[in-house]
Tab-separated table of C-alpha atoms and ligand atoms in Angstrom:
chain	number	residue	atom	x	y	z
O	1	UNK	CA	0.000	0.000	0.000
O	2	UNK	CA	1.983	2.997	-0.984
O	3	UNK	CA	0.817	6.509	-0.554
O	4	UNK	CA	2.096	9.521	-3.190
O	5	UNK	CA	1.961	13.127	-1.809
O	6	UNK	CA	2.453	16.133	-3.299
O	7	UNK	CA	2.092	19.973	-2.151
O	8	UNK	CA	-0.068	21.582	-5.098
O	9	UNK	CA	1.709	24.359	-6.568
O	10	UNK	CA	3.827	24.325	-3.361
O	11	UNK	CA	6.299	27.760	-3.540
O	12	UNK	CA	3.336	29.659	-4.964
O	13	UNK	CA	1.209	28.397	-2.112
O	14	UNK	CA	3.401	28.998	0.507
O	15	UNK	CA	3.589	33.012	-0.789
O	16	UNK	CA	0.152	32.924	-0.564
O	17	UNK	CA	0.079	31.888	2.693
O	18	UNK	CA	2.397	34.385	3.756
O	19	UNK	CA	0.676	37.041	1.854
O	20	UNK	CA	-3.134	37.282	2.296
O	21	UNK	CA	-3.060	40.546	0.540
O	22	UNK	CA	-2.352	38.307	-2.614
O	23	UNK	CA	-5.273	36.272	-2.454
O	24	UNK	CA	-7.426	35.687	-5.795
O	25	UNK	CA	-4.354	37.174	-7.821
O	26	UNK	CA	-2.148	35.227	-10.161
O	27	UNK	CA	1.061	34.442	-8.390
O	28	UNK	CA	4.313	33.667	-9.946
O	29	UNK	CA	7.545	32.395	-8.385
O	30	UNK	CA	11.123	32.513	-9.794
O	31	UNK	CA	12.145	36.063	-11.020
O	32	UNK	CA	10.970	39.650	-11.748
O	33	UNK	CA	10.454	40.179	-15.646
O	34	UNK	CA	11.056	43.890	-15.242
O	35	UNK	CA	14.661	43.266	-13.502
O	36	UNK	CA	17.678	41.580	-14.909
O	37	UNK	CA	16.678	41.873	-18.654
O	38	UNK	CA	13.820	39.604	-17.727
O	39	UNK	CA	15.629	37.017	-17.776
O	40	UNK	CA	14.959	33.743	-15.349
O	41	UNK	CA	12.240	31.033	-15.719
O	42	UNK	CA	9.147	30.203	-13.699
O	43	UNK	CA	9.544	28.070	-10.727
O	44	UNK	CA	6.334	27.613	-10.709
O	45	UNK	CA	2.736	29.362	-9.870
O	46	UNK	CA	-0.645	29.133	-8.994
O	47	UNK	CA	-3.869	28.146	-10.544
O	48	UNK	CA	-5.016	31.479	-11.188
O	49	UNK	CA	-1.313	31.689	-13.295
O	50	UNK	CA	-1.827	28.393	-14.975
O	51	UNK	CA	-5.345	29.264	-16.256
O	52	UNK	CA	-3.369	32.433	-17.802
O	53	UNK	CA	-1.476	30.188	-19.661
O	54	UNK	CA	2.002	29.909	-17.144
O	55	UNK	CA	4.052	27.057	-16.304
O	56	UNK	CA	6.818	25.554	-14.500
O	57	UNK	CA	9.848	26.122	-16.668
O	58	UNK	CA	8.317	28.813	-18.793
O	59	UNK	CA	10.723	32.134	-19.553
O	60	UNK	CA	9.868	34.693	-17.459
O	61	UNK	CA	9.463	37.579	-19.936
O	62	UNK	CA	6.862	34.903	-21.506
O	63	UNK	CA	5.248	34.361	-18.423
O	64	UNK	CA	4.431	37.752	-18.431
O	65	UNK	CA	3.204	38.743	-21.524
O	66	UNK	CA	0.976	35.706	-21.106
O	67	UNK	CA	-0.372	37.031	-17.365
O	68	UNK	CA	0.852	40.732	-17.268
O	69	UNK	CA	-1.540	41.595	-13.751
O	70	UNK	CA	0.446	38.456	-11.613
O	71	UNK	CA	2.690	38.862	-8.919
O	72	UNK	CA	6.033	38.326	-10.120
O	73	UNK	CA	8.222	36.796	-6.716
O	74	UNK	CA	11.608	35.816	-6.093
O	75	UNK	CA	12.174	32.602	-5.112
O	76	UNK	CA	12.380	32.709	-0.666
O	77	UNK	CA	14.498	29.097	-0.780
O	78	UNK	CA	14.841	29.536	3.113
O	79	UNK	CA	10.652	30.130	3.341
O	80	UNK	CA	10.220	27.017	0.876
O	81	UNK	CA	13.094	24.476	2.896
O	82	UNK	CA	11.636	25.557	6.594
O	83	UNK	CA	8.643	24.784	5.237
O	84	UNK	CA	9.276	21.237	3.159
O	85	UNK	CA	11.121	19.983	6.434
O	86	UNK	CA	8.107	21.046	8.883
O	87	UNK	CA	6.048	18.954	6.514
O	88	UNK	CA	8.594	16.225	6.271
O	89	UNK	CA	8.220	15.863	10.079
O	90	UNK	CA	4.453	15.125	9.668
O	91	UNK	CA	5.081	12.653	7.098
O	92	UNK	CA	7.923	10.576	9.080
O	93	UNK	CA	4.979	10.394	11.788
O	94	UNK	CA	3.182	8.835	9.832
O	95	UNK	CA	5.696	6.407	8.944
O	96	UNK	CA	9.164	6.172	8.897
O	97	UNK	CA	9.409	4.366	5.370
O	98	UNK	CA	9.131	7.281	3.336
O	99	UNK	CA	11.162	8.268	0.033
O	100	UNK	CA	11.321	11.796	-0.183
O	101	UNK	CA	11.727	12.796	-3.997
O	102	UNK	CA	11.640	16.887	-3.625
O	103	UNK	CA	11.181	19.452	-1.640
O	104	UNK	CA	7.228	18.569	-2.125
O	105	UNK	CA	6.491	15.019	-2.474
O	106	UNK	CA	7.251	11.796	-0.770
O	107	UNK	CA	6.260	7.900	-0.996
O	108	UNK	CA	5.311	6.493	1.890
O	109	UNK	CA	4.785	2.643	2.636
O	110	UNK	CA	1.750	2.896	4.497
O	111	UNK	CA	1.066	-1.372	4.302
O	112	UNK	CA	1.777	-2.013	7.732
O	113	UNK	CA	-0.399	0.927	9.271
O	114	UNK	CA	-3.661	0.353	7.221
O	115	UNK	CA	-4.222	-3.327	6.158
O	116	UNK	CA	-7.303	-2.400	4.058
O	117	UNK	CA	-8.141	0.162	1.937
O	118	UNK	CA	-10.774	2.256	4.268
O	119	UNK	CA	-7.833	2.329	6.638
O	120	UNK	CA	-5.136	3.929	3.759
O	121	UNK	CA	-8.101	6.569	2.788
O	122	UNK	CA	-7.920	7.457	6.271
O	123	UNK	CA	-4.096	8.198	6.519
O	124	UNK	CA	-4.325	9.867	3.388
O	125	UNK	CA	-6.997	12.319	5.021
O	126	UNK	CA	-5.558	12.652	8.097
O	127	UNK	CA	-1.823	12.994	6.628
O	128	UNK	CA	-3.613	16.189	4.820
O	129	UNK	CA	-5.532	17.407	7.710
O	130	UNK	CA	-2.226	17.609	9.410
O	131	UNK	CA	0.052	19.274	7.124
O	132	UNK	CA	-3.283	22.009	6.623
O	133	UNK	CA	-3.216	22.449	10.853
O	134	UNK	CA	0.149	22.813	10.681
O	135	UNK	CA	1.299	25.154	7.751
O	136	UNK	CA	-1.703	25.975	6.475
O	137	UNK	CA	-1.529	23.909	3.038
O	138	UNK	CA	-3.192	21.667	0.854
O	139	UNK	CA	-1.836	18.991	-1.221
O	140	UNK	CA	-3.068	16.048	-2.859
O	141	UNK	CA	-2.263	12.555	-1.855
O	142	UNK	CA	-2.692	9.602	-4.089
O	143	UNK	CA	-2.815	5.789	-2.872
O	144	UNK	CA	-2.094	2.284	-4.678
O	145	UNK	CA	-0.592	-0.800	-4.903
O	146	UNK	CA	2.460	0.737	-6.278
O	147	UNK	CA	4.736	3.953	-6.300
O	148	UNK	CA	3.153	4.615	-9.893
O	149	UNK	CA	-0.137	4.126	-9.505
O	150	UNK	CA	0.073	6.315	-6.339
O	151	UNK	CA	1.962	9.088	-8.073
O	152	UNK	CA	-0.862	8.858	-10.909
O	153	UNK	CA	-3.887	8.705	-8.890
O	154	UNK	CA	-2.160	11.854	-6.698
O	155	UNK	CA	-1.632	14.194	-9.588
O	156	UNK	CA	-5.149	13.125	-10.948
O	157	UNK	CA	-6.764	14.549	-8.083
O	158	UNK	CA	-4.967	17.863	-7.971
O	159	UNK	CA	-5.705	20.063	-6.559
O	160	UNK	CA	-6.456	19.455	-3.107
O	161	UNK	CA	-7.054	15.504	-3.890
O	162	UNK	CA	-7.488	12.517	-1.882
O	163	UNK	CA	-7.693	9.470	-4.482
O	164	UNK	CA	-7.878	5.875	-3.879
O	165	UNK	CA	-7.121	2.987	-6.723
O	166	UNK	CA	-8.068	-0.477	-5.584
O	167	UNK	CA	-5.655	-3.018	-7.467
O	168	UNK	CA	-9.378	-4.192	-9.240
O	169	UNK	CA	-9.426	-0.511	-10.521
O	170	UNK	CA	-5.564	0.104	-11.822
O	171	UNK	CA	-6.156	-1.330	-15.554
O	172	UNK	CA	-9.113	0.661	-15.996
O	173	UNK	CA	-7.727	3.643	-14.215
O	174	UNK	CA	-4.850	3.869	-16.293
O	175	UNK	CA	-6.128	3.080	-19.658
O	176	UNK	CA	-7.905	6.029	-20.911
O	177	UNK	CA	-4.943	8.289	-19.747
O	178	UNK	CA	-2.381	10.323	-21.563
O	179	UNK	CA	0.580	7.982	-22.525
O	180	UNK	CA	2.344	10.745	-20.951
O	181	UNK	CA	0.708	10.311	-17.445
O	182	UNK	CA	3.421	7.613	-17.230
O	183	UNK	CA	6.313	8.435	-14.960
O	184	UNK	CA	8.917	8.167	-17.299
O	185	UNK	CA	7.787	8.725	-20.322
O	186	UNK	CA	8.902	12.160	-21.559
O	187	UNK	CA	8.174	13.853	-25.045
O	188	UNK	CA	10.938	11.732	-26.588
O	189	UNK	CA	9.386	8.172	-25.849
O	190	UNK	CA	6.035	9.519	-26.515
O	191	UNK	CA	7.320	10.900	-29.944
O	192	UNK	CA	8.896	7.014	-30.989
O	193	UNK	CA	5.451	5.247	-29.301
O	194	UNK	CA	3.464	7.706	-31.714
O	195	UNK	CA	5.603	7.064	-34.619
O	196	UNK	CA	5.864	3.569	-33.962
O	197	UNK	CA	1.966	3.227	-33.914
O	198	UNK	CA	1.208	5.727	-36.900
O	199	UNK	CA	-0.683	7.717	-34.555
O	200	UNK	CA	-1.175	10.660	-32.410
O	201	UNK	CA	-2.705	11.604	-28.608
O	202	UNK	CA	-1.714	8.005	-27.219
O	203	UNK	CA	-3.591	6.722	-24.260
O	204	UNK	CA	-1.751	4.137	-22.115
O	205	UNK	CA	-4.233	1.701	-23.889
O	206	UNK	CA	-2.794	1.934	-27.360
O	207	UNK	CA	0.683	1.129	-25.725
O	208	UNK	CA	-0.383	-2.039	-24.566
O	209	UNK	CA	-1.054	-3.405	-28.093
O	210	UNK	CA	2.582	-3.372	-28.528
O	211	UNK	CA	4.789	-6.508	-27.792
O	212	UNK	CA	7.523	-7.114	-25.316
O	213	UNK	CA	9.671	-7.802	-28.258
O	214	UNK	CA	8.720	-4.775	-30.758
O	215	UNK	CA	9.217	-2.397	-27.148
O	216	UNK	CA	12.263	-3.684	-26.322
O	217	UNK	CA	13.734	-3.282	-30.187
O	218	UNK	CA	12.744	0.322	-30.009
O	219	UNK	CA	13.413	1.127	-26.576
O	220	UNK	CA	15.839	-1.245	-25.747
O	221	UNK	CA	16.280	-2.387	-21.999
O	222	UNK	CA	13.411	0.505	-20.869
O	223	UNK	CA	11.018	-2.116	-23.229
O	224	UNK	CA	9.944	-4.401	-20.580
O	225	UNK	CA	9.772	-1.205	-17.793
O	226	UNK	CA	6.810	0.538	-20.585
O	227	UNK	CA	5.288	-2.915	-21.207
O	228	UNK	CA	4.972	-3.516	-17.676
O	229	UNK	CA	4.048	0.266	-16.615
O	230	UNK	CA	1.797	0.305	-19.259
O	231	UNK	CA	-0.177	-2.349	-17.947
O	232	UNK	CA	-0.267	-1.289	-14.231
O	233	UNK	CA	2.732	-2.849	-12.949
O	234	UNK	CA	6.184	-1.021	-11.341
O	235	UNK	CA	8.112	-3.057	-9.189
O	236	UNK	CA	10.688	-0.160	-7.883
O	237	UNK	CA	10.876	0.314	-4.888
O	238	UNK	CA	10.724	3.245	-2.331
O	239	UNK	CA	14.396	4.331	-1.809
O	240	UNK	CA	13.892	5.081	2.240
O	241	UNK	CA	15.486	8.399	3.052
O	242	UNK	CA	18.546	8.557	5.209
O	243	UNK	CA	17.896	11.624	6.524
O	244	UNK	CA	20.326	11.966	9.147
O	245	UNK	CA	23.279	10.107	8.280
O	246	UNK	CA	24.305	9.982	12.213
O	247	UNK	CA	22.596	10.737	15.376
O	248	UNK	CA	24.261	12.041	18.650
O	249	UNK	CA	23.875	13.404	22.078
O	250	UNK	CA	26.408	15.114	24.301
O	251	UNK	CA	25.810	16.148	28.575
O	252	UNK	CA	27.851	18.390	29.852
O	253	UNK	CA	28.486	17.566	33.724
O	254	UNK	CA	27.329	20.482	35.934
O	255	UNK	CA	30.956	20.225	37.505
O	256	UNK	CA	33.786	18.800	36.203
O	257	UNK	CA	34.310	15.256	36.968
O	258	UNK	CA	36.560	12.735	37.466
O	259	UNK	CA	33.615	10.637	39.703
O	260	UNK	CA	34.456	6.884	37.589
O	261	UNK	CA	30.726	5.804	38.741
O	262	UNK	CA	29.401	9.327	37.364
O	263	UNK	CA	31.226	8.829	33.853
O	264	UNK	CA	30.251	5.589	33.354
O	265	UNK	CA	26.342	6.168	34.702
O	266	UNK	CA	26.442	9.213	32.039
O	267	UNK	CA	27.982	7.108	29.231
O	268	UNK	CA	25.479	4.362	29.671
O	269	UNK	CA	22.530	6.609	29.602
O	270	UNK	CA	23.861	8.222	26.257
O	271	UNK	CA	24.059	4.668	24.923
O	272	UNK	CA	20.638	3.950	25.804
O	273	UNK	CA	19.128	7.196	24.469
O	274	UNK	CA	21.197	6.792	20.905
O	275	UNK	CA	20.037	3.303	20.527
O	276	UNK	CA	16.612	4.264	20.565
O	277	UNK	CA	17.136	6.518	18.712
O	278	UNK	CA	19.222	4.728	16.175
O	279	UNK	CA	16.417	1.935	16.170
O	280	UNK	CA	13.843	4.304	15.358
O	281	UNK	CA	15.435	4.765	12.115
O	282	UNK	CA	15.134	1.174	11.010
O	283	UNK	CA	19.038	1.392	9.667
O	284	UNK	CA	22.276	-0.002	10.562
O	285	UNK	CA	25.169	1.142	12.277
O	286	UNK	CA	28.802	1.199	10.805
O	287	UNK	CA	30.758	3.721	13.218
O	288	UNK	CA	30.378	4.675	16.789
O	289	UNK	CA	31.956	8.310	17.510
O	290	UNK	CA	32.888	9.707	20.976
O	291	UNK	CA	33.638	13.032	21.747
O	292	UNK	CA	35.264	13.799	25.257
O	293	UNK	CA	35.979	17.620	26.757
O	294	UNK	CA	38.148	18.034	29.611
O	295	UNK	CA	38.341	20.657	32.391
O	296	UNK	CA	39.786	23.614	30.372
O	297	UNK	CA	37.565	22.846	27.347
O	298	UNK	CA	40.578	20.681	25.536
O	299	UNK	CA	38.543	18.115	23.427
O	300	UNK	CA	38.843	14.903	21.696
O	301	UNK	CA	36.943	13.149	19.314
O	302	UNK	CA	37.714	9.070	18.508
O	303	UNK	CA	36.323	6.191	16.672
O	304	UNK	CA	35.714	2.926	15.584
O	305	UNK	CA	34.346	1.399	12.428
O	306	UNK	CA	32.579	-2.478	12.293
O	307	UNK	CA	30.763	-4.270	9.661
O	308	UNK	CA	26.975	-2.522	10.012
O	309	UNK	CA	25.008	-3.753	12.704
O	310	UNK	CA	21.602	-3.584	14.426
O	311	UNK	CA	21.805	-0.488	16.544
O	312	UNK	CA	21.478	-1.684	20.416
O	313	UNK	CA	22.572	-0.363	23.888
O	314	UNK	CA	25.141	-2.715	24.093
O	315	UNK	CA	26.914	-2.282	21.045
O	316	UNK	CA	27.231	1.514	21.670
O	317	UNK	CA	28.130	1.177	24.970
O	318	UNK	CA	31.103	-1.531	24.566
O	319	UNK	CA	32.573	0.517	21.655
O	320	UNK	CA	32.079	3.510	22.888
O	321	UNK	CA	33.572	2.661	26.222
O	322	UNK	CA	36.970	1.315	25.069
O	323	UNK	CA	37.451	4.327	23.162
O	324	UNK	CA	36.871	6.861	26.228
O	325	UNK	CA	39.561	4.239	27.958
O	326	UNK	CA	42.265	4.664	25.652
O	327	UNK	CA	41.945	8.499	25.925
O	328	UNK	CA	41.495	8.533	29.590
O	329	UNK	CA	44.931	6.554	29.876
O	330	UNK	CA	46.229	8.770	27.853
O	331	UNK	CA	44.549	12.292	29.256
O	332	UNK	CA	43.777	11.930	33.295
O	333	UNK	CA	41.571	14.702	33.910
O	334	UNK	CA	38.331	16.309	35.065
O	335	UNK	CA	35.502	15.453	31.928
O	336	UNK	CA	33.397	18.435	31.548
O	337	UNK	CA	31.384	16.544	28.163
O	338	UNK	CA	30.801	13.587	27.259
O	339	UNK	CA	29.132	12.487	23.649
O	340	UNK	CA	28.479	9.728	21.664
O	341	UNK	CA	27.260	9.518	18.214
O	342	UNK	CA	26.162	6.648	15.769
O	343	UNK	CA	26.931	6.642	12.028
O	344	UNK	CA	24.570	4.687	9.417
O	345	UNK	CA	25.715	2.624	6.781
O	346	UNK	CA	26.249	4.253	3.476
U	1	TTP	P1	5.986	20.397	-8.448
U	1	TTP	O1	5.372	19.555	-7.393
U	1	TTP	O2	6.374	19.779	-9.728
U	1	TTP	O3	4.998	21.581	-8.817
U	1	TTP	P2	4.030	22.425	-7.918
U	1	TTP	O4	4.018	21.935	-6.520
U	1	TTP	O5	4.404	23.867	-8.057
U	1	TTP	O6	2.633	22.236	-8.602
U	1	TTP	P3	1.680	20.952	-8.599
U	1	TTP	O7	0.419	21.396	-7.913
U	1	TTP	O8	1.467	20.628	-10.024
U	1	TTP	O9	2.403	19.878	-7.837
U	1	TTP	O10	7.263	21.120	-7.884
U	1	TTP	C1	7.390	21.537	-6.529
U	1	TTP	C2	8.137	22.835	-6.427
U	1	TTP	O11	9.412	22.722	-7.044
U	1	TTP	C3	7.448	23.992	-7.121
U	1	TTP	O12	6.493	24.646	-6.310
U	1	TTP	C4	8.590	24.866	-7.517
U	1	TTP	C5	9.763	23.944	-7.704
U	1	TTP	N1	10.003	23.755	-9.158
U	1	TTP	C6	10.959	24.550	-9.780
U	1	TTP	O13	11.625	25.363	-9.134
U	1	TTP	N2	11.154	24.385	-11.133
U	1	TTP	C7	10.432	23.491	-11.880
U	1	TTP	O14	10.626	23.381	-13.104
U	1	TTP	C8	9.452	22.673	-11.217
U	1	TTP	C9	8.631	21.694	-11.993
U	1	TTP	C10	9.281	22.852	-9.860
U	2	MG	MG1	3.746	19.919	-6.062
């Protein structure tokens, strides 16, 4: 059960948002036509653009003969990023096997948190209900038994969507649309497919009258991906996101200390609180780090690699320990820090 969703028109949106004033206007993001030679291409823009005419990608100076009255903004990357990672924070509480793809849109494997398909309508809804409490925005979230059909069904909905295709429903879902409602299939392929066929506007249906042997002459290894796409099927899977790459968590002692029973209480507890962390993530471990300050703020850093591993209490802790050993043999002095951090696998 995967789960597609994506912000609709997401840095126009967020202006909006931050604007009222702008409300009802069209709004376009990337550059000002009247500075810089008008030079610069749409980032993108709202509805009210699009009906003008505007699109992602568009030259500016275009954009604005075709919708002279919009608001012409720069693009705010800091607004956008706070924003994608507030929403990204929703989304990994829903589930922590997510894929993000941009700044906008994310997979998510919702199978093991709704076992029918009631249930995945329901995270869909609330997943939206919470990112519109939150920041304030819609987007449209799209759920099948793959990452395409998901995608599909999501930008079908736009804007504002919530759609749900039963497996019984994907061949008939997908064979009246555009060839290019594909993922993947760009104006080239479409261009071969419609010479290929002798014939123009191709639905996903047309596609499927051609053989695995005829697609994979044209389009050589891609042939079996658009025979099998074509017909409902993508077996890719969602790429989970390492988002941190290492977690870690430092205490600085409210006096120096040199109290053994202190350190090690204090190195244990950090062990604890990283594993749980660490299994949170559903990743392995390759590296345990520690960093140790003494009295007059002189610190070290040390650390160990191992073959990746199942993040645990133990693990940490034994690592981690014989590292702040060796330096204490080395260094005898008051600790005023103690940290440990955990590295994922690469
Ligand atoms: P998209 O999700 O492709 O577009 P969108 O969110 O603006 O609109 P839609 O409702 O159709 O999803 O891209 C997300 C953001 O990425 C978009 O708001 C701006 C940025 N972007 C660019 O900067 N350049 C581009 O060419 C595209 C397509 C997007
Ligand atoms: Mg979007």
């Amino acid at each position: 059960m995967i789960l597609h969703v994506d912000m609709d028109c997401f840095f126009a949106q967020v202006e909006e948002r931050e604007n009222p004033r702008f409300k009802g206007k069209p709004i376009v993001v990337g550059a000002d036509p009247r500075k810089g030679s008008g030079r610069g291409v749409v980032s993108t823009c709202n509805y009210k653009a699009r009906e003008n005419g505007v699109y992602s990608g568009m030259p500016i100076s275009q954009a604005y003969k075709a919708s002279p009255n919009a608001i012409f903004l720069p693009v705010n990357e800091k607004l956008y990023s706070r924003t994608s990672e507030s929403i990204f924070s929703i989304i990994e509480g829903i589930s922590k096997k997510y894929e993000r793809v941009s700044f906008d849109e994310a997979y998510v494997d919702i199978s093991e948190i709704a076992r029918n398909y009631t249930k995945s309508k329901e995270v869909g809804k609330e997943l939206k209900e919470m990112i519109f409490k939150k920041e304030k925005l819609i987007c449209s979230v799209g759920i099948g038994e793959n990452k395409m059909i998901a995608k599909i069904a999501c930008e079908s909905g736009k804007p504002n969507g919530l759609k749900l295709i039963k497996p019984n429903e994907t061949s008939r879902f997908i064979s009246k649309r555009k060839i290019r409602d594909i993922p993947g299939i760009g104006p080239k392929s479409e261009k071969i497919l419609e010479r290929f066929l002798g014939k123009k506007n191709l639905k996903v249906e047309d596609v499927r009258g051609v053989s695995k042997a005829e697609l994979r002459k044209v389009f050589k290894n891609r042939g079996l991906d658009i025979y099998n796409k074509v017909r409902g099927i993508d077996k890719s899977v969602i790429e989970i996101s390492k988002e941190a790459k290492s977690i870690g968590k430092e205490k600085t002692f409210q006096k120096d200390t040199t109290d053994s029973e202190e350190i090690i209480k204090t190195f244990k507890k950090l062990s604890k609180e990283i594993s749980l962390l660490a299994k949170e993530k559903e990743l392995l471990i390759s590296k345990v780090m520690i960093t140790c300050r003494f009295e007059g703020f002189k610190t070290y850093t040390r650390q160990t690699s191992f073959s990746p591993r199942k993040p645990s209490e133990e693990l940490i802790y034994k690592k981690g320990i014989k590292l702040l050993l060796k330096l204490l043999l080395k260094e005898y002095r008051a600790i005023r820090l103690l940290g440990i951090r955990v590295l994922f696998e690469e």
